Every structure is written in C-alpha cells, then in structure tokens.
Coordinates of C-alpha atoms in Angstrom, one line a residue:
X173 CA 2.9 -25.3 -30.5
X174 CA 5.1 -22.9 -28.5
X175 CA 6.1 -19.3 -29.3
X176 CA 9.6 -20.5 -30.5
X177 CA 8.0 -22.9 -33.0
X178 CA 5.4 -20.2 -34.3
X179 CA 8.5 -17.7 -34.7
X180 CA 10.5 -20.3 -36.6
X181 CA 7.5 -21.1 -39.0
X182 CA 7.1 -17.4 -39.5
X183 CA 10.6 -16.7 -40.4
X184 CA 10.8 -19.7 -42.6
X185 CA 7.9 -18.4 -44.5
X186 CA 9.2 -14.9 -44.7
X187 CA 12.7 -16.2 -46.0
X188 CA 11.0 -18.4 -48.5
X189 CA 9.1 -15.5 -49.9
X190 CA 12.1 -13.3 -50.0
X191 CA 13.9 -16.1 -52.1
X192 CA 10.9 -16.4 -54.4
X193 CA 10.8 -12.7 -55.1
X194 CA 14.6 -12.7 -55.8
X195 CA 14.0 -15.4 -58.4
X196 CA 11.1 -13.4 -60.0
X197 CA 8.5 -15.8 -58.6
X198 CA 4.9 -14.9 -57.5
X199 CA 4.6 -15.1 -53.7
X200 CA 1.3 -16.5 -52.6
X201 CA -0.7 -14.1 -50.4
X202 CA -1.1 -16.6 -47.7
X203 CA 1.1 -19.7 -46.9
X204 CA -2.0 -21.5 -45.8
X205 CA -4.1 -23.1 -48.5
X206 CA -6.3 -26.2 -49.0
X207 CA -4.5 -29.2 -50.2
X208 CA -5.4 -32.5 -51.5
X209 CA -4.0 -35.4 -49.4
X210 CA -4.8 -39.1 -50.0
X211 CA -7.6 -37.9 -52.5
X212 CA -9.3 -35.9 -49.9
X213 CA -9.4 -32.1 -49.5
X214 CA -7.5 -30.8 -46.4
X215 CA -8.3 -27.4 -45.0
X216 CA -5.7 -26.3 -42.5
X217 CA -8.1 -23.9 -41.0
X218 CA -10.3 -26.8 -39.9
X219 CA -8.1 -29.8 -39.6
X220 CA -10.5 -31.6 -37.3
X221 CA -12.9 -32.6 -40.1
X222 CA -10.0 -34.2 -41.9
X223 CA -8.2 -35.9 -39.1
X224 CA -11.6 -37.1 -37.5
X225 CA -12.3 -39.2 -40.6
X226 CA -8.7 -40.2 -41.2
X227 CA -8.4 -41.9 -37.7
X228 CA -9.8 -45.3 -37.4
X229 CA -10.2 -46.9 -34.0

C-alpha cells in the first residue's frame, strides 16, 4: 500500500465518521475491529494467521 492509498483510506474513514455524527450515530473509536468471515475470526492486526489457514496449496 502506498502513501496515496493510505491517505485515501484515512479520508474515507474521516468522512464516514463525520456523516455518522451528523446522523446522530456513535462513531467507533477505531475503524479496525475483529470480524467473523466464513465462520472464522479475522483480526486485521494479524492477518497472516487467518490467510495462512485460508490458502490451500
């Protein structure tokens, strides 16, 4: 990921937070959170644990 992509993702998160506040919604403290994908927990802070098991050779 290059700097332009990081900047784009940052501004998208900021714009989304602003829109949520305008609608009276609670904005999460962090846009990064653990998700359940295909029945398995995915932590974006450590994606290798998930992707290593997901890739079958």
